[in-house]
Short mmCIF file of C-alpha atoms in Angstrom, two decimals:
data_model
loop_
_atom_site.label_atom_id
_atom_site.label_comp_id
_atom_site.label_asym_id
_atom_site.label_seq_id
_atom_site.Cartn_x
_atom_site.Cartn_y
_atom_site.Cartn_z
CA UNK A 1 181.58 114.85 208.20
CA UNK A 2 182.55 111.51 206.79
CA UNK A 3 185.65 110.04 208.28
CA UNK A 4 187.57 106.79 206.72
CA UNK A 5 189.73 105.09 209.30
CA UNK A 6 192.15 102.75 207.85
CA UNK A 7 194.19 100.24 209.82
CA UNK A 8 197.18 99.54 210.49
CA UNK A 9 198.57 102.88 209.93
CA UNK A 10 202.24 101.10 209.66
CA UNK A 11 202.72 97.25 208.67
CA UNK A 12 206.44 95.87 208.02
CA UNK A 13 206.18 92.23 207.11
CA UNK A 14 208.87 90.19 205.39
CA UNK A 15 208.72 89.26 201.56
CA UNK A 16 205.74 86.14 200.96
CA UNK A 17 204.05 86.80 203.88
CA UNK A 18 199.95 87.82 203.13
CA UNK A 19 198.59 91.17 204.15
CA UNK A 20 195.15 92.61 204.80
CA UNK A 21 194.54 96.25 205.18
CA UNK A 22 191.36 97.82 206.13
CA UNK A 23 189.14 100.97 205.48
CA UNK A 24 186.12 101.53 207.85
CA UNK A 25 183.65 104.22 207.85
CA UNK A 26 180.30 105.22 210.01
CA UNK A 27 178.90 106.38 206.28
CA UNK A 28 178.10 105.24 202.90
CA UNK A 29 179.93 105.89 199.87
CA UNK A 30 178.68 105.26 196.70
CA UNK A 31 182.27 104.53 195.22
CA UNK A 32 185.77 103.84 197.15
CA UNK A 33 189.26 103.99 195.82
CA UNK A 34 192.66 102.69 196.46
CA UNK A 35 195.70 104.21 195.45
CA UNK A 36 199.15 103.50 196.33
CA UNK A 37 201.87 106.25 196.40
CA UNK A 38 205.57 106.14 196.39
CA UNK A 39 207.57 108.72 198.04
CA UNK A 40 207.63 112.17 196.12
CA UNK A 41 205.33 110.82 194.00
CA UNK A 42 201.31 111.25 193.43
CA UNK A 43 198.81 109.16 194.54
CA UNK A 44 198.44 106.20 191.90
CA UNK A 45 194.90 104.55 191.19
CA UNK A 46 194.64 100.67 191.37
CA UNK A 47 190.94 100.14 191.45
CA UNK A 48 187.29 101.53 192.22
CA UNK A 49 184.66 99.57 193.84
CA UNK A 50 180.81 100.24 193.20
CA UNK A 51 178.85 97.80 194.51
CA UNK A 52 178.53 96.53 197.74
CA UNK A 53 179.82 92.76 198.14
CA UNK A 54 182.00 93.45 194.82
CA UNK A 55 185.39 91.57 194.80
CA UNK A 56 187.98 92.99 192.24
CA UNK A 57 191.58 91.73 191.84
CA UNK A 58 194.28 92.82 190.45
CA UNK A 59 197.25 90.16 190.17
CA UNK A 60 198.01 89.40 194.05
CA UNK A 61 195.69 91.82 195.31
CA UNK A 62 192.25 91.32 196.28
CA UNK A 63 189.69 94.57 196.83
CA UNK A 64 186.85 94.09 198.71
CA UNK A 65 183.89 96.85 198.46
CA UNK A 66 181.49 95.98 202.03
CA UNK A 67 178.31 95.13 201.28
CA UNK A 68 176.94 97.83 203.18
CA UNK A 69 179.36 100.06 201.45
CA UNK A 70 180.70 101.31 204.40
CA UNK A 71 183.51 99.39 204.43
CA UNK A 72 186.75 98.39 202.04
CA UNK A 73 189.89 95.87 202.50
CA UNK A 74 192.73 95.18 200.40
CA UNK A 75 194.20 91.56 201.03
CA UNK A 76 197.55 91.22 199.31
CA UNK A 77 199.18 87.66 198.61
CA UNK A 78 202.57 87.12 198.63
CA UNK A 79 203.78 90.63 199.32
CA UNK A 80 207.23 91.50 197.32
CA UNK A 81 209.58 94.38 198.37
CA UNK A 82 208.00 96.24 195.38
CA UNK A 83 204.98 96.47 197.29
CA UNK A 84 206.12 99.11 199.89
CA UNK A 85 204.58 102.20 199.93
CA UNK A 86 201.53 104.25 201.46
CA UNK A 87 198.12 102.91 200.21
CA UNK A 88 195.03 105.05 200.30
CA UNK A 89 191.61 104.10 200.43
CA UNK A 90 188.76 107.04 199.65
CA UNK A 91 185.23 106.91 199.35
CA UNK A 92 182.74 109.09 197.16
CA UNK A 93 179.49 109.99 197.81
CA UNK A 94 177.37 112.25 195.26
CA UNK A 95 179.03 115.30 194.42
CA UNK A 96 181.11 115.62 198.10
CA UNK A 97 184.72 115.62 197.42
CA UNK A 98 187.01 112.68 197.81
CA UNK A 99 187.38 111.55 201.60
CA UNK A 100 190.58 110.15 201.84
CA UNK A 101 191.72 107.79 204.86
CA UNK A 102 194.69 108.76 206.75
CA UNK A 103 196.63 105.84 205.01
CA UNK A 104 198.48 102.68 205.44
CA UNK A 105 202.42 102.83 205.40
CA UNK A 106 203.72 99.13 204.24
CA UNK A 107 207.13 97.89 204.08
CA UNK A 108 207.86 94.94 202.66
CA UNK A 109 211.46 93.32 203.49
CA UNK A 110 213.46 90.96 201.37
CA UNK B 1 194.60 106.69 179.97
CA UNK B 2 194.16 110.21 181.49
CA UNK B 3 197.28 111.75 182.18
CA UNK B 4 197.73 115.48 184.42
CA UNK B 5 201.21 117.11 184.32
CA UNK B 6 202.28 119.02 187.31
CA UNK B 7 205.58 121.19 187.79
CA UNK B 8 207.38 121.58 188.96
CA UNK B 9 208.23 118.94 191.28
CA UNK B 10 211.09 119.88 193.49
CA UNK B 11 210.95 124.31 194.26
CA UNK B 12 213.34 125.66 196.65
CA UNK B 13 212.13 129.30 197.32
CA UNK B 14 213.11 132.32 199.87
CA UNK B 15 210.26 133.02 202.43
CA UNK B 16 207.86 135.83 201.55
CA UNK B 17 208.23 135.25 197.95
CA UNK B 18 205.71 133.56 195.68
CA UNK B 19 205.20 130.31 193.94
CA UNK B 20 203.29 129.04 191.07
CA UNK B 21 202.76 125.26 190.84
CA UNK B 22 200.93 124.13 187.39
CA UNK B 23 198.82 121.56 186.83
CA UNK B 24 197.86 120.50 183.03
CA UNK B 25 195.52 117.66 181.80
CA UNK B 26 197.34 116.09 178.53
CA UNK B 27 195.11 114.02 177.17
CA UNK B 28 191.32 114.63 178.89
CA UNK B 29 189.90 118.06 179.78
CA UNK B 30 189.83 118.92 183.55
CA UNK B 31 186.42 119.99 184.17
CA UNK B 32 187.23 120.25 188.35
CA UNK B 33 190.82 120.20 189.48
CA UNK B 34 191.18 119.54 193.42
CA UNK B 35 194.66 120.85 194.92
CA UNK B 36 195.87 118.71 197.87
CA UNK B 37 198.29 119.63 200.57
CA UNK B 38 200.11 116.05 202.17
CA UNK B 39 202.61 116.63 205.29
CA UNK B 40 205.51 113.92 205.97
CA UNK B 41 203.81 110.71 206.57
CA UNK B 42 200.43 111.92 206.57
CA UNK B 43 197.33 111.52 204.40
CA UNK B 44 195.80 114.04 201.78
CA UNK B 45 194.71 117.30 203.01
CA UNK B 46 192.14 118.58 200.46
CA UNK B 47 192.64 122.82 200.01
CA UNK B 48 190.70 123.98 197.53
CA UNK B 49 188.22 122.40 194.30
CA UNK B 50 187.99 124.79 191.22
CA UNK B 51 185.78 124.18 188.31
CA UNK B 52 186.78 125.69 185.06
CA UNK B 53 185.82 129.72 184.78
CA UNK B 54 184.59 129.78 187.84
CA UNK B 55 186.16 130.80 191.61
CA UNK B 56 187.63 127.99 193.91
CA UNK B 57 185.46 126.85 196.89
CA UNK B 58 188.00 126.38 199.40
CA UNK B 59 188.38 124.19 202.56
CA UNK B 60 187.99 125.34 206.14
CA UNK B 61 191.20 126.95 207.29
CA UNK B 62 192.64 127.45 203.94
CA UNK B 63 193.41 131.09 203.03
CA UNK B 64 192.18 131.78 199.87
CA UNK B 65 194.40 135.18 199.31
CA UNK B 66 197.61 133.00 200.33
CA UNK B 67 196.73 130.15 198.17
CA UNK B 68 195.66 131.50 194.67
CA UNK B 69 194.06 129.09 192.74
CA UNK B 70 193.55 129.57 188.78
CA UNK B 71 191.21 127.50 186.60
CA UNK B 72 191.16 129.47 183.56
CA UNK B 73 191.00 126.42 180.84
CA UNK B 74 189.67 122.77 181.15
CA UNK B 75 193.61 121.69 180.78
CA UNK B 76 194.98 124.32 183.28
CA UNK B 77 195.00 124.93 186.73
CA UNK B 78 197.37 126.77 188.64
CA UNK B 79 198.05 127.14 192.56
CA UNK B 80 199.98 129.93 193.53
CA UNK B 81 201.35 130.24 197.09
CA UNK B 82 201.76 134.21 198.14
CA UNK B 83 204.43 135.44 200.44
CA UNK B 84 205.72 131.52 201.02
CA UNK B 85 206.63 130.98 204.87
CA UNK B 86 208.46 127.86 206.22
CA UNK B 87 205.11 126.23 207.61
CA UNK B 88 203.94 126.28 204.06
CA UNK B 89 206.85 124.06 203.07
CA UNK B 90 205.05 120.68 201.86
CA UNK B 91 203.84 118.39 199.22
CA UNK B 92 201.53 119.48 197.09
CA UNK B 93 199.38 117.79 194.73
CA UNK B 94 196.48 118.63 192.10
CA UNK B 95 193.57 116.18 190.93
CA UNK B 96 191.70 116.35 187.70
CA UNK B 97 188.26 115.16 187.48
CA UNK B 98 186.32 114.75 184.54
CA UNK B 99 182.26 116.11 185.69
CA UNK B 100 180.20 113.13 186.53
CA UNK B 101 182.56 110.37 186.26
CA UNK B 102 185.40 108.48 188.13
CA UNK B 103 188.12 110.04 185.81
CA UNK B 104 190.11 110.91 188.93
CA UNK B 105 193.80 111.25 187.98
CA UNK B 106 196.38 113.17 190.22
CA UNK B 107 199.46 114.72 189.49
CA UNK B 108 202.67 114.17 190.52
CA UNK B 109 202.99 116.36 193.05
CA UNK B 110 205.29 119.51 193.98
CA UNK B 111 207.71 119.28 196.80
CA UNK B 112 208.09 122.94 198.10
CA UNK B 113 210.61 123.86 200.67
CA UNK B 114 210.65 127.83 202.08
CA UNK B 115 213.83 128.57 203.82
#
């Protein structure tokens, strides 16, 4: 069974500090995913890595794909109150369904 | 960019009644919908994948004759829970995929309380 383990489950910094959170996994995924979701809301796609080593960014945050592919981080700069919320990383691999990680609860205080 | 449409999102219903909670692709068609079940400050719980015209595989655990699951057109899938208890009260939320690509787009998710 693959398993993503992100860390830390909770983070509360204050507004302009950086953050990095991370997704870790025993197995290989051919694609990973992060999403951020907002209470009530669905899950909400910021970016897909594909290749291990790729770096894609996406105004103040930074996505990191292993090079392995086992691995994922999200490094955000300058972290505003609109920030908060639960970020998901999960990983693909062939035709398995999406593994999601348990998730990464960030609140961001002005 | 691909857009699915659940509803509804809030349902209040009486336990051992029924629920339908739709799911419809606007603007892409749905070849594989995945229906999701996420508790209070916990991750996604995958239930169920259905392809279109063809029966759900569901997950480990999940009861397939309490959790009907309806793929009937590639822009509509439908998850009905049977005789609701209060355990089943929780967020639910459908994914359309398009077949061989990283069109993954979720809903918005259905908020179901049983009292």
């Amino acid at each position: 069974t693959q398993l993503l383990e992100q860390s830390p489950q909770f983070l509360s910094i204050q507004e302009g500090e950086n953050l990095t959170v991370y997704c870790n996994s025993s197995s290989v995924f051919s694609s990973l995913q992060w999403y951020r979701q907002e209470p009530g809301e669905g899950p909400v796609l910021l970016v897909t890595v594909v290749t291990g080593g790729e770096v894609k960014k996406l105004k103040r945050l930074t996505f990191q794909f292993g090079d392995a592919r086992k691995d994922s981080s999200l490094h955000i700069t300058a972290a505003q109150p609109g920030d908060t919320g639960l970020y998901l990383c999960a990983g693909s691999s062939g035709n398995t369904p999406l593994v999601f990680g348990k998730g990464t609860r960030l609140s961001v205080i002005a | 960019g691909a857009v699915v449409s659940q509803h509804p999102s809030r349902v209040i219903c009486k336990s051992g009644t029924s629920v339908k909670i739709e799911c419809r692709s606007l603007d892409f068609q749905a070849t594989t919908m995945f229906w999701y079940r996420q508790f209070p400050k916990q991750s996604l719980m995958l239930m169920a994948t259905s392809n279109e015209g063809s029966k759900a595989t569901y997950e480990q655990g999940v009861e397939k004759d309490k959790f009907l699951i309806n793929h009937a057109s590639l822009t509509l899938s439908t998850l009905t829970v049977t005789s609701a208890h209060p355990e089943d009260s929780s967020f639910y939320i459908c994914r359309g995929s398009l077949r061989g690509g990283y069109g993954y787009t979720f809903g918005s998710g259905t908020r179901l309380t049983v009292v």
